[in-house]
Each structure stands twice: as structure tokens, then as C-alpha cells.
């Protein structure tokens, strides 16, 4: 099951914990994997660590760079599976949040996903098949104090996912979103014991998730076994939210 042999996947943000785990999982299922990072040095390091097949660099806050990334990826592809995982945070209370902090997060987390999807879906339509998988967050459903920008971007990915799914379903292209909860990465390693204890109270599973938990969800949605699943949000959060 979940054989991805003969498929090419582009994974943005593969230099991070979740993106790296996704890229490794897709590779393990037989896909040809292209990873991206903010610099070529970081992308090449991720490629070597994962055993990926290609590495590309792009500043996802730069729209021209995003468009060029799509072109470069297709030259290595063609891309059958797009995983929009790259993201940044610029946390702060709304009264103190600068325009740049809001704009940068929207640009990288949401606009880049739109632009890459728009560019790469053309090839998928011609080949009459493809997968787009966006990586959201639990805060896209719940909101989070101090993360107006990030929560807005992740909520926007939900709307992007559903709308693209409706447009592309007849072309045998599925579009889904994976929404992680609190996952054990470098971002959560900095939590204090008190912060970690407070979070655990809201997680019925009683533990943080692991990047591999998110990667497993992506592998399923990328596979032929998920051909009838589109426009959905798959929450990977240990039961932290239910009913969304």
C-alpha cells in the first residue's frame, strides 16, 4: 500500500523537522523527492540527510523566486505531488504587530502555497492527475493569542484547499490539508516546563506528536489509496480539537 514509485514530489520547508520527515517518508515509499530551503546550502544539507533526489533554494517571501522555483522543480520533475510545508512565524500581540510581521507570514505561509499550486497544477491537469497537500496548523481552527498573522495564514490555507479541491476534482487532482497540533520539533523544544504542562492538559493523548505522525498522514493523502479523498482537513493533534 501507499506505493509512490514513479511519482515526483516537491516538498517546501524540508529543512525543518516536519518538512524533513515528510520528504523522508515520501522517499521511503518510492517517490522521487525534491526538497527546498531558504538557501541552497540548507537545501543541499537536507537532500543529503534525507537521500532526496534534488535540492532547490527559494525565498518564499519573494514572488518572483516562488515562480522560478515552480519552473525549476518542473524541470526536475514533472511534479506529481506538491507539499506546501514551508512556514515562518513572527509572533506578537496585535497592538504591537508591525505590518511587515503580518505581511511576511501571509506571504510565506499562504501566498507562496497559492502561487506554487497555480503554477504546478497546469502540468497536473495535462497529465490528468496529481496531489496537492497543504500543511496547516491546529491554530488555523482555534486561533491563538499572539499569532494573529500565523493563525490567519493557516486558516487561509483551509479555504485555499477547499476551493482548489472543488476546481480540480474532475481532473483527478486531489487537494487536502494536514493540520498538526503540537509536534516535537525545535519550535517546541524551547517551551518551558510550565508551558509544556499547560499544553498537555489540552491533549487527550497526553503527549506531543512527532514529525513522523504528520508525515504518515501526508503519505496517505499522496497515495492512490486516497484518490477519493479531497477538500479535507486531517487533524493530527492527539485529540486536541474535535469536531472541526
PDB file of C-alpha atoms in Angstrom:
ATOM      1  CA  UNK A   1       0.000   0.000   0.000  1.00  0.00           C
ATOM      2  CA  UNK A   2       0.891   3.670  -0.446  1.00  0.00           C
ATOM      3  CA  UNK A   3       3.405   2.917  -3.223  1.00  0.00           C
ATOM      4  CA  UNK A   4       4.627   6.189  -4.762  1.00  0.00           C
ATOM      5  CA  UNK A   5       7.032   4.716  -7.272  1.00  0.00           C
ATOM      6  CA  UNK A   6       7.208   6.751 -10.470  1.00  0.00           C
ATOM      7  CA  UNK A   7       5.918   9.908  -8.762  1.00  0.00           C
ATOM      8  CA  UNK A   8       7.865  13.121  -8.185  1.00  0.00           C
ATOM      9  CA  UNK A   9       7.219  15.152  -5.052  1.00  0.00           C
ATOM     10  CA  UNK A  10       8.208  18.739  -4.274  1.00  0.00           C
ATOM     11  CA  UNK A  11       8.369  19.437  -0.527  1.00  0.00           C
ATOM     12  CA  UNK A  12       8.858  23.023   0.573  1.00  0.00           C
ATOM     13  CA  UNK A  13      10.307  23.684   4.005  1.00  0.00           C
ATOM     14  CA  UNK A  14      12.117  20.339   4.001  1.00  0.00           C
ATOM     15  CA  UNK A  15      14.953  21.783   6.072  1.00  0.00           C
ATOM     16  CA  UNK A  16      12.644  21.796   9.114  1.00  0.00           C
ATOM     17  CA  UNK A  17      11.616  18.907  11.331  1.00  0.00           C
ATOM     18  CA  UNK A  18       8.166  18.298   9.879  1.00  0.00           C
ATOM     19  CA  UNK A  19       9.131  19.019   6.272  1.00  0.00           C
ATOM     20  CA  UNK A  20      12.174  16.791   6.541  1.00  0.00           C
ATOM     21  CA  UNK A  21      10.129  13.927   7.932  1.00  0.00           C
ATOM     22  CA  UNK A  22       7.582  14.333   5.131  1.00  0.00           C
ATOM     23  CA  UNK A  23      10.287  14.280   2.468  1.00  0.00           C
ATOM     24  CA  UNK A  24      11.902  11.187   4.015  1.00  0.00           C
ATOM     25  CA  UNK A  25       8.571   9.362   4.237  1.00  0.00           C
ATOM     26  CA  UNK A  26       7.689  10.085   0.609  1.00  0.00           C
ATOM     27  CA  UNK A  27      11.143   8.910  -0.435  1.00  0.00           C
ATOM     28  CA  UNK A  28      10.728   5.707   1.573  1.00  0.00           C
ATOM     29  CA  UNK A  29       7.548   4.951  -0.388  1.00  0.00           C
ATOM     30  CA  UNK A  30       9.402   5.189  -3.684  1.00  0.00           C
ATOM     31  CA  UNK A  31       8.826   8.788  -4.759  1.00  0.00           C
ATOM     32  CA  UNK A  32      11.469  10.938  -6.365  1.00  0.00           C
ATOM     33  CA  UNK A  33      11.765  13.831  -3.915  1.00  0.00           C
ATOM     34  CA  UNK A  34      12.831  17.431  -4.488  1.00  0.00           C
ATOM     35  CA  UNK A  35      13.430  19.456  -1.331  1.00  0.00           C
ATOM     36  CA  UNK A  36      13.594  23.202  -0.872  1.00  0.00           C
ATOM     37  CA  UNK A  37      15.144  25.543   1.645  1.00  0.00           C
ATOM     38  CA  UNK A  38      15.703  29.242   2.126  1.00  0.00           C
ATOM     39  CA  UNK A  39      19.312  28.824   0.983  1.00  0.00           C
ATOM     40  CA  UNK A  40      20.928  26.296  -1.329  1.00  0.00           C
ATOM     41  CA  UNK A  41      23.314  25.280   1.447  1.00  0.00           C
ATOM     42  CA  UNK A  42      20.422  24.343   3.724  1.00  0.00           C
ATOM     43  CA  UNK A  43      18.564  22.621   0.896  1.00  0.00           C
ATOM     44  CA  UNK A  44      21.606  20.567  -0.078  1.00  0.00           C
ATOM     45  CA  UNK A  45      22.141  19.560   3.556  1.00  0.00           C
ATOM     46  CA  UNK A  46      18.526  18.376   3.752  1.00  0.00           C
ATOM     47  CA  UNK A  47      18.948  16.499   0.483  1.00  0.00           C
ATOM     48  CA  UNK A  48      21.985  14.664   1.832  1.00  0.00           C
ATOM     49  CA  UNK A  49      20.323  13.915   5.168  1.00  0.00           C
ATOM     50  CA  UNK A  50      17.129  12.595   3.575  1.00  0.00           C
ATOM     51  CA  UNK A  51      18.609  10.999   0.489  1.00  0.00           C
ATOM     52  CA  UNK A  52      16.456  13.203  -1.709  1.00  0.00           C
ATOM     53  CA  UNK A  53      16.878  13.466  -5.461  1.00  0.00           C
ATOM     54  CA  UNK A  54      17.034  17.235  -5.898  1.00  0.00           C
ATOM     55  CA  UNK A  55      17.512  20.424  -3.897  1.00  0.00           C
ATOM     56  CA  UNK A  56      16.318  23.923  -4.743  1.00  0.00           C
ATOM     57  CA  UNK A  57      16.555  27.223  -2.891  1.00  0.00           C
ATOM     58  CA  UNK A  58      13.991  29.991  -2.829  1.00  0.00           C
ATOM     59  CA  UNK A  59      12.988  32.925  -0.680  1.00  0.00           C
ATOM     60  CA  UNK A  60       9.258  32.237  -0.467  1.00  0.00           C
ATOM     61  CA  UNK A  61       8.578  35.833   0.540  1.00  0.00           C
ATOM     62  CA  UNK A  62       9.750  36.837  -2.962  1.00  0.00           C
ATOM     63  CA  UNK A  63       7.014  36.151  -5.514  1.00  0.00           C
ATOM     64  CA  UNK A  64       9.420  36.042  -8.454  1.00  0.00           C
ATOM     65  CA  UNK A  65      11.518  33.470  -6.579  1.00  0.00           C
ATOM     66  CA  UNK A  66       8.423  31.344  -5.946  1.00  0.00           C
ATOM     67  CA  UNK A  67       7.544  31.378  -9.630  1.00  0.00           C
ATOM     68  CA  UNK A  68      11.127  30.459 -10.537  1.00  0.00           C
ATOM     69  CA  UNK A  69      11.019  27.605  -8.021  1.00  0.00           C
ATOM     70  CA  UNK A  70       7.991  26.130  -9.772  1.00  0.00           C
ATOM     71  CA  UNK A  71       9.784  26.281 -13.124  1.00  0.00           C
ATOM     72  CA  UNK A  72      12.957  24.724 -11.718  1.00  0.00           C
ATOM     73  CA  UNK A  73      11.005  21.964  -9.985  1.00  0.00           C
ATOM     74  CA  UNK A  74       9.122  21.052 -13.162  1.00  0.00           C
ATOM     75  CA  UNK A  75      12.465  20.786 -14.951  1.00  0.00           C
ATOM     76  CA  UNK A  76      13.483  18.125 -12.409  1.00  0.00           C
ATOM     77  CA  UNK A  77      10.008  16.560 -12.257  1.00  0.00           C
ATOM     78  CA  UNK A  78       7.393  16.768 -13.632  1.00  0.00           C
ATOM     79  CA  UNK A  79       5.856  17.337 -10.201  1.00  0.00           C
ATOM     80  CA  UNK A  80       3.044  14.935  -9.315  1.00  0.00           C
ATOM     81  CA  UNK A  81       2.869  15.725  -5.586  1.00  0.00           C
ATOM     82  CA  UNK A  82       3.188  19.211  -4.126  1.00  0.00           C
ATOM     83  CA  UNK A  83       3.570  19.527  -0.353  1.00  0.00           C
ATOM     84  CA  UNK A  84       3.352  23.129   0.840  1.00  0.00           C
ATOM     85  CA  UNK A  85       5.064  22.829   4.218  1.00  0.00           C
ATOM     86  CA  UNK A  86       7.299  25.911   4.441  1.00  0.00           C
ATOM     87  CA  UNK A  87       6.312  28.410   7.092  1.00  0.00           C
ATOM     88  CA  UNK A  88       7.566  31.216   9.289  1.00  0.00           C
ATOM     89  CA  UNK A  89       6.350  32.824  12.498  1.00  0.00           C
ATOM     90  CA  UNK A  90       6.533  36.437  13.615  1.00  0.00           C
ATOM     91  CA  UNK A  91       4.622  36.233  16.881  1.00  0.00           C
ATOM     92  CA  UNK A  92       3.376  39.228  18.811  1.00  0.00           C
ATOM     93  CA  UNK A  93       0.266  40.807  20.243  1.00  0.00           C
ATOM     94  CA  UNK A  94      -1.844  42.548  17.628  1.00  0.00           C
ATOM     95  CA  UNK A  95      -1.354  46.057  19.029  1.00  0.00           C
ATOM     96  CA  UNK A  96       2.407  45.667  18.695  1.00  0.00           C
ATOM     97  CA  UNK A  97       2.481  43.698  15.446  1.00  0.00           C
ATOM     98  CA  UNK A  98       4.193  45.536  12.606  1.00  0.00           C
ATOM     99  CA  UNK A  99       2.802  45.419   9.090  1.00  0.00           C
ATOM    100  CA  UNK A 100       5.922  43.584   7.933  1.00  0.00           C
ATOM    101  CA  UNK A 101       5.406  40.872  10.559  1.00  0.00           C
ATOM    102  CA  UNK A 102       1.892  40.258   9.279  1.00  0.00           C
ATOM    103  CA  UNK A 103       2.771  40.531   5.586  1.00  0.00           C
ATOM    104  CA  UNK A 104       5.813  38.230   5.753  1.00  0.00           C
ATOM    105  CA  UNK A 105       3.874  35.431   7.436  1.00  0.00           C
ATOM    106  CA  UNK A 106       0.992  35.681   4.961  1.00  0.00           C
ATOM    107  CA  UNK A 107       3.410  35.769   2.027  1.00  0.00           C
ATOM    108  CA  UNK A 108       5.399  32.681   3.028  1.00  0.00           C
ATOM    109  CA  UNK A 109       2.695  30.565   4.641  1.00  0.00           C
ATOM    110  CA  UNK A 110      -0.226  31.312   2.328  1.00  0.00           C
ATOM    111  CA  UNK A 111       0.627  33.261  -0.822  1.00  0.00           C
ATOM    112  CA  UNK A 112       3.582  31.040  -1.729  1.00  0.00           C
ATOM    113  CA  UNK A 113       1.334  27.965  -1.437  1.00  0.00           C
ATOM    114  CA  UNK A 114      -1.168  29.607  -3.788  1.00  0.00           C
ATOM    115  CA  UNK A 115       1.472  30.585  -6.328  1.00  0.00           C
ATOM    116  CA  UNK A 116       3.163  27.190  -6.355  1.00  0.00           C
ATOM    117  CA  UNK A 117      -0.184  25.433  -6.657  1.00  0.00           C
ATOM    118  CA  UNK A 118      -1.253  27.714  -9.508  1.00  0.00           C
ATOM    119  CA  UNK A 119       1.972  27.108 -11.397  1.00  0.00           C
ATOM    120  CA  UNK A 120       2.291  23.360 -10.880  1.00  0.00           C
ATOM    121  CA  UNK A 121      -1.359  22.453 -11.347  1.00  0.00           C
ATOM    122  CA  UNK A 122      -1.069  23.210 -15.055  1.00  0.00           C
ATOM    123  CA  UNK A 123       1.164  20.201 -15.554  1.00  0.00           C
ATOM    124  CA  UNK A 124      -1.039  18.052 -13.347  1.00  0.00           C
ATOM    125  CA  UNK A 125      -4.073  18.953 -15.447  1.00  0.00           C
ATOM    126  CA  UNK A 126      -2.246  17.973 -18.643  1.00  0.00           C
ATOM    127  CA  UNK A 127      -1.262  14.652 -17.073  1.00  0.00           C
ATOM    128  CA  UNK A 128      -4.765  14.263 -15.590  1.00  0.00           C
ATOM    129  CA  UNK A 129      -3.590  13.529 -12.088  1.00  0.00           C
ATOM    130  CA  UNK A 130      -1.845  14.972  -9.076  1.00  0.00           C
ATOM    131  CA  UNK A 131      -1.811  15.650  -5.368  1.00  0.00           C
ATOM    132  CA  UNK A 132      -1.574  18.953  -3.507  1.00  0.00           C
ATOM    133  CA  UNK A 133      -1.141  18.677   0.247  1.00  0.00           C
ATOM    134  CA  UNK A 134      -1.008  21.804   2.375  1.00  0.00           C
ATOM    135  CA  UNK A 135       0.371  21.781   5.900  1.00  0.00           C
ATOM    136  CA  UNK A 136      -1.801  23.876   8.170  1.00  0.00           C
ATOM    137  CA  UNK A 137      -1.992  24.031  11.957  1.00  0.00           C
ATOM    138  CA  UNK A 138      -4.410  23.491  14.801  1.00  0.00           C
ATOM    139  CA  UNK A 139      -4.350  27.269  15.353  1.00  0.00           C
ATOM    140  CA  UNK A 140      -5.924  27.729  11.927  1.00  0.00           C
ATOM    141  CA  UNK A 141      -9.073  26.306  13.521  1.00  0.00           C
ATOM    142  CA  UNK A 142      -8.753  27.507  17.112  1.00  0.00           C
ATOM    143  CA  UNK A 143      -6.855  30.786  16.801  1.00  0.00           C
ATOM    144  CA  UNK A 144      -4.054  31.627  19.206  1.00  0.00           C
ATOM    145  CA  UNK A 145      -3.214  34.753  21.160  1.00  0.00           C
ATOM    146  CA  UNK A 146      -0.074  36.377  19.824  1.00  0.00           C
ATOM    147  CA  UNK A 147      -0.402  34.661  16.457  1.00  0.00           C
ATOM    148  CA  UNK A 148      -2.943  36.714  14.530  1.00  0.00           C
ATOM    149  CA  UNK A 149      -0.730  36.544  11.436  1.00  0.00           C
ATOM    150  CA  UNK A 150       0.092  32.840  11.651  1.00  0.00           C
ATOM    151  CA  UNK A 151      -3.452  31.763  12.538  1.00  0.00           C
ATOM    152  CA  UNK A 152      -4.833  33.853   9.676  1.00  0.00           C
ATOM    153  CA  UNK A 153      -2.424  32.292   7.196  1.00  0.00           C
ATOM    154  CA  UNK A 154      -3.209  28.757   8.340  1.00  0.00           C
ATOM    155  CA  UNK A 155      -6.955  29.400   8.260  1.00  0.00           C
ATOM    156  CA  UNK A 156      -6.485  30.780   4.756  1.00  0.00           C
ATOM    157  CA  UNK A 157      -4.883  27.511   3.711  1.00  0.00           C
ATOM    158  CA  UNK A 158      -8.118  25.753   4.631  1.00  0.00           C
ATOM    159  CA  UNK A 159     -10.096  27.936   2.244  1.00  0.00           C
ATOM    160  CA  UNK A 160      -7.443  27.543  -0.452  1.00  0.00           C
ATOM    161  CA  UNK A 161      -7.563  23.777  -0.034  1.00  0.00           C
ATOM    162  CA  UNK A 162     -11.336  23.503  -0.291  1.00  0.00           C
ATOM    163  CA  UNK A 163     -11.640  25.839  -3.273  1.00  0.00           C
ATOM    164  CA  UNK A 164      -8.840  24.169  -5.227  1.00  0.00           C
ATOM    165  CA  UNK A 165     -10.333  20.772  -4.448  1.00  0.00           C
ATOM    166  CA  UNK A 166     -13.646  21.805  -5.991  1.00  0.00           C
ATOM    167  CA  UNK A 167     -11.931  23.199  -9.092  1.00  0.00           C
ATOM    168  CA  UNK A 168      -9.652  20.225  -9.690  1.00  0.00           C
ATOM    169  CA  UNK A 169     -11.561  17.121  -8.595  1.00  0.00           C
ATOM    170  CA  UNK A 170     -12.806  16.349 -12.107  1.00  0.00           C
ATOM    171  CA  UNK A 171      -9.190  16.370 -13.324  1.00  0.00           C
ATOM    172  CA  UNK A 172      -8.194  13.578 -10.922  1.00  0.00           C
ATOM    173  CA  UNK A 173      -6.268  16.043  -8.754  1.00  0.00           C
ATOM    174  CA  UNK A 174      -6.900  15.945  -5.022  1.00  0.00           C
ATOM    175  CA  UNK A 175      -6.183  18.804  -2.638  1.00  0.00           C
ATOM    176  CA  UNK A 176      -6.098  18.238   1.104  1.00  0.00           C
ATOM    177  CA  UNK A 177      -4.739  19.811   4.264  1.00  0.00           C
ATOM    178  CA  UNK A 178      -2.934  18.245   7.209  1.00  0.00           C
ATOM    179  CA  UNK A 179      -3.273  20.277  10.406  1.00  0.00           C
ATOM    180  CA  UNK A 180      -0.690  19.316  13.038  1.00  0.00           C
ATOM    181  CA  UNK A 181      -1.153  20.082  16.704  1.00  0.00           C
ATOM    182  CA  UNK A 182       1.858  20.403  18.984  1.00  0.00           C
ATOM    183  CA  UNK A 183       4.666  18.412  17.402  1.00  0.00           C
ATOM    184  CA  UNK A 184       8.061  17.704  18.936  1.00  0.00           C
ATOM    185  CA  UNK A 185      10.379  19.918  16.877  1.00  0.00           C
ATOM    186  CA  UNK A 186      12.909  22.679  17.507  1.00  0.00           C
ATOM    187  CA  UNK A 187       9.966  25.093  17.858  1.00  0.00           C
ATOM    188  CA  UNK A 188       8.511  23.152  20.807  1.00  0.00           C
ATOM    189  CA  UNK A 189      11.893  22.321  22.357  1.00  0.00           C
ATOM    190  CA  UNK A 190      12.079  25.902  23.647  1.00  0.00           C
ATOM    191  CA  UNK A 191       8.892  25.550  25.725  1.00  0.00           C
ATOM    192  CA  UNK A 192       9.313  25.825  29.474  1.00  0.00           C
ATOM    193  CA  UNK A 193       8.129  23.029  31.747  1.00  0.00           C
ATOM    194  CA  UNK A 194       5.146  25.147  32.796  1.00  0.00           C
ATOM    195  CA  UNK A 195       4.201  25.853  29.170  1.00  0.00           C
ATOM    196  CA  UNK A 196       4.537  22.191  28.278  1.00  0.00           C
ATOM    197  CA  UNK A 197       2.384  21.136  31.237  1.00  0.00           C
ATOM    198  CA  UNK A 198      -0.331  23.618  30.275  1.00  0.00           C
ATOM    199  CA  UNK A 199      -0.376  22.316  26.712  1.00  0.00           C
ATOM    200  CA  UNK A 200      -0.554  18.693  27.832  1.00  0.00           C
ATOM    201  CA  UNK A 201      -3.779  19.400  29.695  1.00  0.00           C
ATOM    202  CA  UNK A 202      -5.454  20.079  26.349  1.00  0.00           C
ATOM    203  CA  UNK A 203      -4.134  16.952  24.606  1.00  0.00           C
ATOM    204  CA  UNK A 204      -6.144  13.806  25.416  1.00  0.00           C
ATOM    205  CA  UNK A 205      -3.292  11.621  24.123  1.00  0.00           C
ATOM    206  CA  UNK A 206      -1.091  13.130  26.835  1.00  0.00           C
ATOM    207  CA  UNK A 207       1.965  13.634  24.674  1.00  0.00           C
ATOM    208  CA  UNK A 208       3.364  15.759  21.899  1.00  0.00           C
ATOM    209  CA  UNK A 209       3.173  14.346  18.403  1.00  0.00           C
ATOM    210  CA  UNK A 210       6.230  13.533  16.310  1.00  0.00           C
ATOM    211  CA  UNK A 211       7.096  14.759  12.799  1.00  0.00           C
ATOM    212  CA  UNK A 212       6.637  11.202  11.566  1.00  0.00           C
ATOM    213  CA  UNK A 213       2.977  11.329  12.634  1.00  0.00           C
ATOM    214  CA  UNK A 214       2.410  14.221  10.241  1.00  0.00           C
ATOM    215  CA  UNK A 215       4.474  12.545   7.537  1.00  0.00           C
ATOM    216  CA  UNK A 216       2.334   9.405   7.699  1.00  0.00           C
ATOM    217  CA  UNK A 217      -0.791  11.463   7.043  1.00  0.00           C
ATOM    218  CA  UNK A 218       0.870  13.098   4.037  1.00  0.00           C
ATOM    219  CA  UNK A 219       1.954   9.744   2.600  1.00  0.00           C
ATOM    220  CA  UNK A 220      -1.634   8.503   2.763  1.00  0.00           C
ATOM    221  CA  UNK A 221      -3.051  11.607   1.074  1.00  0.00           C
ATOM    222  CA  UNK A 222      -0.359  11.413  -1.621  1.00  0.00           C
ATOM    223  CA  UNK A 223      -1.168   7.804  -2.434  1.00  0.00           C
ATOM    224  CA  UNK A 224      -3.571   6.143  -4.842  1.00  0.00           C
ATOM    225  CA  UNK A 225      -5.453   4.801  -1.820  1.00  0.00           C
ATOM    226  CA  UNK A 226      -6.618   8.394  -1.099  1.00  0.00           C
ATOM    227  CA  UNK A 227      -7.931   9.016  -4.620  1.00  0.00           C
ATOM    228  CA  UNK A 228     -11.478   9.648  -3.318  1.00  0.00           C
ATOM    229  CA  UNK A 229     -10.402  11.998  -0.523  1.00  0.00           C
ATOM    230  CA  UNK A 230     -10.284  15.681  -1.430  1.00  0.00           C
ATOM    231  CA  UNK A 231     -11.032  19.024   0.166  1.00  0.00           C
ATOM    232  CA  UNK A 232     -10.468  17.555   3.618  1.00  0.00           C
ATOM    233  CA  UNK A 233      -8.560  18.627   6.709  1.00  0.00           C
ATOM    234  CA  UNK A 234      -6.831  15.784   8.521  1.00  0.00           C
ATOM    235  CA  UNK A 235      -6.100  16.864  12.096  1.00  0.00           C
ATOM    236  CA  UNK A 236      -3.009  15.253  13.630  1.00  0.00           C
ATOM    237  CA  UNK A 237      -3.136  16.550  17.185  1.00  0.00           C
ATOM    238  CA  UNK A 238      -3.733  13.728  19.669  1.00  0.00           C
ATOM    239  CA  UNK A 239      -7.383  14.713  20.069  1.00  0.00           C
ATOM    240  CA  UNK A 240      -6.629  18.327  20.981  1.00  0.00           C
ATOM    241  CA  UNK A 241      -9.507  19.506  18.797  1.00  0.00           C
ATOM    242  CA  UNK A 242     -12.539  17.502  17.777  1.00  0.00           C
ATOM    243  CA  UNK A 243     -15.437  18.451  15.569  1.00  0.00           C
ATOM    244  CA  UNK A 244     -13.593  20.802  13.190  1.00  0.00           C
TER     245      UNK A 244
END
